[in-house]
Amino acid sequence: MKADVEITHADGTLVGDAPILLPPGVYRLRFDDWETVNYFNRQPKVVCRFTVCTEGVWFGTKLTRWYNVKSLVGRPRSRGRFKVAWGQDLAREFVTLVGTMPRKDGIALSRLKPLLLEGLIETVTTDRKQRPLHPLLRYSVIRHVRLCSDVTQT
């Protein structure tokens, strides 16, 4: 039931950006940057930022991919350092993208900058408790990143 009520004042304000919703599919992406964060002050994560490079209305849209990691090295910050296990998504995708075994002392995410990537974009339709989200609250996430297959990478 929708009420047609005119709001003359607001008791609260919405903070942050509105959720980004792209049609699901495969998009070309460019890796921009990363940062380390402690999600809810508990779970260490690496947040990788990408830009959509597929021509069309979504060209230039910024998306993020959140990766779990074992721990952070130092304080959470832009281009921060981290420890990742071999079986985690970040390590698996990095090895697939770069095509070589990483050095024992670390993964250099900066090696992803010159690559043209493809990302599988999906729409989140439920919240963390599996309750359905209102269509205006749905948003897009990057589920998987791989090399762009139809372009020669240098």
mmCIF file with all atom_site columns, C-alpha atoms in Angstrom:
data_model
loop_
_atom_site.group_PDB
_atom_site.id
_atom_site.type_symbol
_atom_site.label_atom_id
_atom_site.label_alt_id
_atom_site.label_comp_id
_atom_site.label_asym_id
_atom_site.label_entity_id
_atom_site.label_seq_id
_atom_site.pdbx_PDB_ins_code
_atom_site.Cartn_x
_atom_site.Cartn_y
_atom_site.Cartn_z
_atom_site.occupancy
_atom_site.B_iso_or_equiv
_atom_site.pdbx_formal_charge
_atom_site.auth_seq_id
_atom_site.auth_comp_id
_atom_site.auth_asym_id
_atom_site.auth_atom_id
_atom_site.pdbx_PDB_model_num
ATOM 1   C CA . MET A 1 1   ? 0.000  0.000   0.000   1.00 0.00 ? 1   MET A CA 1
ATOM 2   C CA . LYS A 1 2   ? 1.415  3.337   -1.033  1.00 0.00 ? 2   LYS A CA 1
ATOM 3   C CA . ALA A 1 3   ? 0.387  6.473   0.763   1.00 0.00 ? 3   ALA A CA 1
ATOM 4   C CA . ASP A 1 4   ? 0.172  9.731   -1.137  1.00 0.00 ? 4   ASP A CA 1
ATOM 5   C CA . VAL A 1 5   ? 1.445  11.932  1.656   1.00 0.00 ? 5   VAL A CA 1
ATOM 6   C CA . GLU A 1 6   ? 3.308  15.152  1.030   1.00 0.00 ? 6   GLU A CA 1
ATOM 7   C CA . ILE A 1 7   ? 6.430  15.365  3.183   1.00 0.00 ? 7   ILE A CA 1
ATOM 8   C CA . THR A 1 8   ? 7.099  18.865  4.459   1.00 0.00 ? 8   THR A CA 1
ATOM 9   C CA . HIS A 1 9   ? 10.101 18.068  6.629   1.00 0.00 ? 9   HIS A CA 1
ATOM 10  C CA . ALA A 1 10  ? 12.580 15.250  7.045   1.00 0.00 ? 10  ALA A CA 1
ATOM 11  C CA . ASP A 1 11  ? 13.512 13.604  10.309  1.00 0.00 ? 11  ASP A CA 1
ATOM 12  C CA . GLY A 1 12  ? 16.569 11.855  8.923   1.00 0.00 ? 12  GLY A CA 1
ATOM 13  C CA . THR A 1 13  ? 18.909 12.044  5.982   1.00 0.00 ? 13  THR A CA 1
ATOM 14  C CA . LEU A 1 14  ? 20.263 9.416   3.626   1.00 0.00 ? 14  LEU A CA 1
ATOM 15  C CA . VAL A 1 15  ? 24.046 9.280   3.652   1.00 0.00 ? 15  VAL A CA 1
ATOM 16  C CA . GLY A 1 16  ? 26.372 7.812   1.067   1.00 0.00 ? 16  GLY A CA 1
ATOM 17  C CA . ASP A 1 17  ? 25.804 7.212   -2.608  1.00 0.00 ? 17  ASP A CA 1
ATOM 18  C CA . ALA A 1 18  ? 22.702 5.558   -4.003  1.00 0.00 ? 18  ALA A CA 1
ATOM 19  C CA . PRO A 1 19  ? 23.292 1.901   -4.912  1.00 0.00 ? 19  PRO A CA 1
ATOM 20  C CA . ILE A 1 20  ? 24.529 1.317   -8.464  1.00 0.00 ? 20  ILE A CA 1
ATOM 21  C CA . LEU A 1 21  ? 22.367 -1.054  -10.485 1.00 0.00 ? 21  LEU A CA 1
ATOM 22  C CA . LEU A 1 22  ? 23.617 -2.259  -13.873 1.00 0.00 ? 22  LEU A CA 1
ATOM 23  C CA . PRO A 1 23  ? 21.852 -4.880  -15.963 1.00 0.00 ? 23  PRO A CA 1
ATOM 24  C CA . PRO A 1 24  ? 23.434 -8.283  -15.165 1.00 0.00 ? 24  PRO A CA 1
ATOM 25  C CA . GLY A 1 25  ? 26.028 -9.505  -17.641 1.00 0.00 ? 25  GLY A CA 1
ATOM 26  C CA . VAL A 1 26  ? 29.690 -9.442  -18.593 1.00 0.00 ? 26  VAL A CA 1
ATOM 27  C CA . TYR A 1 27  ? 31.331 -6.004  -18.763 1.00 0.00 ? 27  TYR A CA 1
ATOM 28  C CA . ARG A 1 28  ? 34.837 -4.870  -19.657 1.00 0.00 ? 28  ARG A CA 1
ATOM 29  C CA . LEU A 1 29  ? 36.581 -3.406  -16.624 1.00 0.00 ? 29  LEU A CA 1
ATOM 30  C CA . ARG A 1 30  ? 39.709 -1.455  -15.809 1.00 0.00 ? 30  ARG A CA 1
ATOM 31  C CA . PHE A 1 31  ? 41.414 -1.951  -12.439 1.00 0.00 ? 31  PHE A CA 1
ATOM 32  C CA . ASP A 1 32  ? 41.861 1.425   -10.733 1.00 0.00 ? 32  ASP A CA 1
ATOM 33  C CA . ASP A 1 33  ? 43.047 1.031   -7.171  1.00 0.00 ? 33  ASP A CA 1
ATOM 34  C CA . TRP A 1 34  ? 42.585 -0.839  -3.898  1.00 0.00 ? 34  TRP A CA 1
ATOM 35  C CA . GLU A 1 35  ? 42.322 -0.187  -0.198  1.00 0.00 ? 35  GLU A CA 1
ATOM 36  C CA . THR A 1 36  ? 42.429 -2.319  2.919   1.00 0.00 ? 36  THR A CA 1
ATOM 37  C CA . VAL A 1 37  ? 39.640 -2.130  5.485   1.00 0.00 ? 37  VAL A CA 1
ATOM 38  C CA . ASN A 1 38  ? 38.484 -3.888  8.626   1.00 0.00 ? 38  ASN A CA 1
ATOM 39  C CA . TYR A 1 39  ? 34.828 -4.571  7.904   1.00 0.00 ? 39  TYR A CA 1
ATOM 40  C CA . PHE A 1 40  ? 32.838 -3.871  11.093  1.00 0.00 ? 40  PHE A CA 1
ATOM 41  C CA . ASN A 1 41  ? 36.231 -3.641  12.858  1.00 0.00 ? 41  ASN A CA 1
ATOM 42  C CA . ARG A 1 42  ? 36.577 -7.428  12.577  1.00 0.00 ? 42  ARG A CA 1
ATOM 43  C CA . GLN A 1 43  ? 36.929 -8.934  9.113   1.00 0.00 ? 43  GLN A CA 1
ATOM 44  C CA . PRO A 1 44  ? 39.992 -7.799  7.123   1.00 0.00 ? 44  PRO A CA 1
ATOM 45  C CA . LYS A 1 45  ? 39.158 -7.107  3.485   1.00 0.00 ? 45  LYS A CA 1
ATOM 46  C CA . VAL A 1 46  ? 40.714 -5.702  0.328   1.00 0.00 ? 46  VAL A CA 1
ATOM 47  C CA . VAL A 1 47  ? 38.396 -3.456  -1.670  1.00 0.00 ? 47  VAL A CA 1
ATOM 48  C CA . CYS A 1 48  ? 39.378 -3.304  -5.360  1.00 0.00 ? 48  CYS A CA 1
ATOM 49  C CA . ARG A 1 49  ? 37.945 -0.465  -7.432  1.00 0.00 ? 49  ARG A CA 1
ATOM 50  C CA . PHE A 1 50  ? 37.117 -0.938  -11.112 1.00 0.00 ? 50  PHE A CA 1
ATOM 51  C CA . THR A 1 51  ? 35.734 1.264   -13.894 1.00 0.00 ? 51  THR A CA 1
ATOM 52  C CA . VAL A 1 52  ? 33.384 -0.059  -16.584 1.00 0.00 ? 52  VAL A CA 1
ATOM 53  C CA . CYS A 1 53  ? 35.005 0.246   -20.038 1.00 0.00 ? 53  CYS A CA 1
ATOM 54  C CA . THR A 1 54  ? 32.190 -1.293  -22.083 1.00 0.00 ? 54  THR A CA 1
ATOM 55  C CA . GLU A 1 55  ? 30.774 1.287   -24.472 1.00 0.00 ? 55  GLU A CA 1
ATOM 56  C CA . GLY A 1 56  ? 27.268 2.431   -23.685 1.00 0.00 ? 56  GLY A CA 1
ATOM 57  C CA . VAL A 1 57  ? 25.327 4.179   -20.968 1.00 0.00 ? 57  VAL A CA 1
ATOM 58  C CA . TRP A 1 58  ? 27.329 2.485   -18.175 1.00 0.00 ? 58  TRP A CA 1
ATOM 59  C CA . PHE A 1 59  ? 30.753 3.544   -19.514 1.00 0.00 ? 59  PHE A CA 1
ATOM 60  C CA . GLY A 1 60  ? 32.784 5.098   -16.691 1.00 0.00 ? 60  GLY A CA 1
ATOM 61  C CA . THR A 1 61  ? 30.664 3.642   -13.870 1.00 0.00 ? 61  THR A CA 1
ATOM 62  C CA . LYS A 1 62  ? 32.716 2.824   -10.764 1.00 0.00 ? 62  LYS A CA 1
ATOM 63  C CA . LEU A 1 63  ? 32.276 -0.595  -9.120  1.00 0.00 ? 63  LEU A CA 1
ATOM 64  C CA . THR A 1 64  ? 34.028 -2.339  -6.253  1.00 0.00 ? 64  THR A CA 1
ATOM 65  C CA . ARG A 1 65  ? 34.887 -5.970  -5.538  1.00 0.00 ? 65  ARG A CA 1
ATOM 66  C CA . TRP A 1 66  ? 35.393 -6.928  -1.886  1.00 0.00 ? 66  TRP A CA 1
ATOM 67  C CA . TYR A 1 67  ? 37.828 -9.745  -1.099  1.00 0.00 ? 67  TYR A CA 1
ATOM 68  C CA . ASN A 1 68  ? 38.327 -11.516 2.235   1.00 0.00 ? 68  ASN A CA 1
ATOM 69  C CA . VAL A 1 69  ? 41.961 -11.762 3.334   1.00 0.00 ? 69  VAL A CA 1
ATOM 70  C CA . LYS A 1 70  ? 43.693 -13.418 6.309   1.00 0.00 ? 70  LYS A CA 1
ATOM 71  C CA . SER A 1 71  ? 44.981 -10.213 7.878   1.00 0.00 ? 71  SER A CA 1
ATOM 72  C CA . LEU A 1 72  ? 46.109 -6.679  7.208   1.00 0.00 ? 72  LEU A CA 1
ATOM 73  C CA . VAL A 1 73  ? 49.727 -5.585  7.503   1.00 0.00 ? 73  VAL A CA 1
ATOM 74  C CA . GLY A 1 74  ? 49.690 -2.230  9.264   1.00 0.00 ? 74  GLY A CA 1
ATOM 75  C CA . ARG A 1 75  ? 46.710 0.055   9.477   1.00 0.00 ? 75  ARG A CA 1
ATOM 76  C CA . PRO A 1 76  ? 43.814 -0.036  7.013   1.00 0.00 ? 76  PRO A CA 1
ATOM 77  C CA . ARG A 1 77  ? 44.537 2.481   4.250   1.00 0.00 ? 77  ARG A CA 1
ATOM 78  C CA . SER A 1 78  ? 44.577 3.166   0.540   1.00 0.00 ? 78  SER A CA 1
ATOM 79  C CA . ARG A 1 79  ? 46.967 0.765   -1.209  1.00 0.00 ? 79  ARG A CA 1
ATOM 80  C CA . GLY A 1 80  ? 47.479 -0.992  2.116   1.00 0.00 ? 80  GLY A CA 1
ATOM 81  C CA . ARG A 1 81  ? 49.312 -4.267  2.594   1.00 0.00 ? 81  ARG A CA 1
ATOM 82  C CA . PHE A 1 82  ? 47.666 -7.579  3.462   1.00 0.00 ? 82  PHE A CA 1
ATOM 83  C CA . LYS A 1 83  ? 48.132 -11.342 3.835   1.00 0.00 ? 83  LYS A CA 1
ATOM 84  C CA . VAL A 1 84  ? 46.029 -13.640 1.651   1.00 0.00 ? 84  VAL A CA 1
ATOM 85  C CA . ALA A 1 85  ? 45.744 -17.441 1.619   1.00 0.00 ? 85  ALA A CA 1
ATOM 86  C CA . TRP A 1 86  ? 46.245 -19.422 -1.593  1.00 0.00 ? 86  TRP A CA 1
ATOM 87  C CA . GLY A 1 87  ? 42.640 -20.622 -1.571  1.00 0.00 ? 87  GLY A CA 1
ATOM 88  C CA . GLN A 1 88  ? 41.009 -17.215 -1.233  1.00 0.00 ? 88  GLN A CA 1
ATOM 89  C CA . ASP A 1 89  ? 39.341 -15.522 -4.196  1.00 0.00 ? 89  ASP A CA 1
ATOM 90  C CA . LEU A 1 90  ? 41.888 -12.697 -4.398  1.00 0.00 ? 90  LEU A CA 1
ATOM 91  C CA . ALA A 1 91  ? 44.837 -15.074 -4.752  1.00 0.00 ? 91  ALA A CA 1
ATOM 92  C CA . ARG A 1 92  ? 43.035 -17.324 -7.234  1.00 0.00 ? 92  ARG A CA 1
ATOM 93  C CA . GLU A 1 93  ? 41.903 -14.452 -9.456  1.00 0.00 ? 93  GLU A CA 1
ATOM 94  C CA . PHE A 1 94  ? 45.301 -12.737 -9.278  1.00 0.00 ? 94  PHE A CA 1
ATOM 95  C CA . VAL A 1 95  ? 47.191 -15.851 -10.429 1.00 0.00 ? 95  VAL A CA 1
ATOM 96  C CA . THR A 1 96  ? 44.672 -16.364 -13.242 1.00 0.00 ? 96  THR A CA 1
ATOM 97  C CA . LEU A 1 97  ? 44.921 -12.740 -14.386 1.00 0.00 ? 97  LEU A CA 1
ATOM 98  C CA . VAL A 1 98  ? 48.680 -12.350 -14.199 1.00 0.00 ? 98  VAL A CA 1
ATOM 99  C CA . GLY A 1 99  ? 49.474 -15.862 -15.437 1.00 0.00 ? 99  GLY A CA 1
ATOM 100 C CA . THR A 1 100 ? 52.521 -16.408 -13.226 1.00 0.00 ? 100 THR A CA 1
ATOM 101 C CA . MET A 1 101 ? 53.081 -17.534 -9.677  1.00 0.00 ? 101 MET A CA 1
ATOM 102 C CA . PRO A 1 102 ? 53.354 -14.577 -7.320  1.00 0.00 ? 102 PRO A CA 1
ATOM 103 C CA . ARG A 1 103 ? 56.507 -14.050 -5.326  1.00 0.00 ? 103 ARG A CA 1
ATOM 104 C CA . LYS A 1 104 ? 56.515 -15.545 -1.862  1.00 0.00 ? 104 LYS A CA 1
ATOM 105 C CA . ASP A 1 105 ? 56.723 -12.097 -0.270  1.00 0.00 ? 105 ASP A CA 1
ATOM 106 C CA . GLY A 1 106 ? 53.565 -10.767 -1.861  1.00 0.00 ? 106 GLY A CA 1
ATOM 107 C CA . ILE A 1 107 ? 51.030 -10.014 -4.526  1.00 0.00 ? 107 ILE A CA 1
ATOM 108 C CA . ALA A 1 108 ? 51.475 -6.761  -6.461  1.00 0.00 ? 108 ALA A CA 1
ATOM 109 C CA . LEU A 1 109 ? 47.968 -5.617  -7.323  1.00 0.00 ? 109 LEU A CA 1
ATOM 110 C CA . SER A 1 110 ? 49.501 -2.780  -9.363  1.00 0.00 ? 110 SER A CA 1
ATOM 111 C CA . ARG A 1 111 ? 50.273 -5.430  -12.034 1.00 0.00 ? 111 ARG A CA 1
ATOM 112 C CA . LEU A 1 112 ? 46.546 -5.434  -12.858 1.00 0.00 ? 112 LEU A CA 1
ATOM 113 C CA . LYS A 1 113 ? 46.488 -1.772  -13.951 1.00 0.00 ? 113 LYS A CA 1
ATOM 114 C CA . PRO A 1 114 ? 47.525 -2.251  -17.610 1.00 0.00 ? 114 PRO A CA 1
ATOM 115 C CA . LEU A 1 115 ? 45.175 -5.216  -18.171 1.00 0.00 ? 115 LEU A CA 1
ATOM 116 C CA . LEU A 1 116 ? 41.743 -5.060  -19.782 1.00 0.00 ? 116 LEU A CA 1
ATOM 117 C CA . LEU A 1 117 ? 39.480 -7.292  -17.723 1.00 0.00 ? 117 LEU A CA 1
ATOM 118 C CA . GLU A 1 118 ? 36.010 -8.796  -17.912 1.00 0.00 ? 118 GLU A CA 1
ATOM 119 C CA . GLY A 1 119 ? 33.766 -8.835  -14.893 1.00 0.00 ? 119 GLY A CA 1
ATOM 120 C CA . LEU A 1 120 ? 30.657 -10.893 -14.302 1.00 0.00 ? 120 LEU A CA 1
ATOM 121 C CA . ILE A 1 121 ? 28.147 -8.407  -12.898 1.00 0.00 ? 121 ILE A CA 1
ATOM 122 C CA . GLU A 1 122 ? 25.169 -9.713  -10.919 1.00 0.00 ? 122 GLU A CA 1
ATOM 123 C CA . THR A 1 123 ? 22.291 -8.049  -9.111  1.00 0.00 ? 123 THR A CA 1
ATOM 124 C CA . VAL A 1 124 ? 21.851 -8.498  -5.358  1.00 0.00 ? 124 VAL A CA 1
ATOM 125 C CA . THR A 1 125 ? 18.163 -9.131  -4.688  1.00 0.00 ? 125 THR A CA 1
ATOM 126 C CA . THR A 1 126 ? 18.236 -10.223 -1.027  1.00 0.00 ? 126 THR A CA 1
ATOM 127 C CA . ASP A 1 127 ? 19.879 -8.857  2.093   1.00 0.00 ? 127 ASP A CA 1
ATOM 128 C CA . ARG A 1 128 ? 22.232 -10.750 4.403   1.00 0.00 ? 128 ARG A CA 1
ATOM 129 C CA . LYS A 1 129 ? 19.282 -12.472 6.088   1.00 0.00 ? 129 LYS A CA 1
ATOM 130 C CA . GLN A 1 130 ? 17.886 -13.585 2.689   1.00 0.00 ? 130 GLN A CA 1
ATOM 131 C CA . ARG A 1 131 ? 14.987 -11.159 2.888   1.00 0.00 ? 131 ARG A CA 1
ATOM 132 C CA . PRO A 1 132 ? 14.012 -9.760  -0.524  1.00 0.00 ? 132 PRO A CA 1
ATOM 133 C CA . LEU A 1 133 ? 15.207 -6.230  -1.292  1.00 0.00 ? 133 LEU A CA 1
ATOM 134 C CA . HIS A 1 134 ? 12.838 -3.625  -2.663  1.00 0.00 ? 134 HIS A CA 1
ATOM 135 C CA . PRO A 1 135 ? 13.646 -3.030  -6.364  1.00 0.00 ? 135 PRO A CA 1
ATOM 136 C CA . LEU A 1 136 ? 14.885 0.498   -5.569  1.00 0.00 ? 136 LEU A CA 1
ATOM 137 C CA . LEU A 1 137 ? 17.413 -0.921  -3.068  1.00 0.00 ? 137 LEU A CA 1
ATOM 138 C CA . ARG A 1 138 ? 18.919 -3.577  -5.338  1.00 0.00 ? 138 ARG A CA 1
ATOM 139 C CA . TYR A 1 139 ? 22.507 -3.108  -6.437  1.00 0.00 ? 139 TYR A CA 1
ATOM 140 C CA . SER A 1 140 ? 25.180 -4.643  -8.647  1.00 0.00 ? 140 SER A CA 1
ATOM 141 C CA . VAL A 1 141 ? 28.279 -6.555  -7.562  1.00 0.00 ? 141 VAL A CA 1
ATOM 142 C CA . ILE A 1 142 ? 31.252 -8.027  -9.399  1.00 0.00 ? 142 ILE A CA 1
ATOM 143 C CA . ARG A 1 143 ? 31.137 -11.801 -8.823  1.00 0.00 ? 143 ARG A CA 1
ATOM 144 C CA . HIS A 1 144 ? 34.187 -12.795 -10.854 1.00 0.00 ? 144 HIS A CA 1
ATOM 145 C CA . VAL A 1 145 ? 37.022 -11.086 -12.739 1.00 0.00 ? 145 VAL A CA 1
ATOM 146 C CA . ARG A 1 146 ? 38.942 -12.603 -15.660 1.00 0.00 ? 146 ARG A CA 1
ATOM 147 C CA . LEU A 1 147 ? 41.085 -11.460 -18.576 1.00 0.00 ? 147 LEU A CA 1
ATOM 148 C CA . CYS A 1 148 ? 39.250 -10.006 -21.560 1.00 0.00 ? 148 CYS A CA 1
ATOM 149 C CA . SER A 1 149 ? 39.293 -12.847 -24.076 1.00 0.00 ? 149 SER A CA 1
ATOM 150 C CA . ASP A 1 150 ? 39.060 -10.913 -27.340 1.00 0.00 ? 150 ASP A CA 1
ATOM 151 C CA . VAL A 1 151 ? 41.952 -8.493  -26.696 1.00 0.00 ? 151 VAL A CA 1
ATOM 152 C CA . THR A 1 152 ? 45.694 -9.235  -26.766 1.00 0.00 ? 152 THR A CA 1
ATOM 153 C CA . GLN A 1 153 ? 47.154 -8.233  -23.398 1.00 0.00 ? 153 GLN A CA 1
ATOM 154 C CA . THR A 1 154 ? 50.613 -6.641  -23.428 1.00 0.00 ? 154 THR A CA 1
#
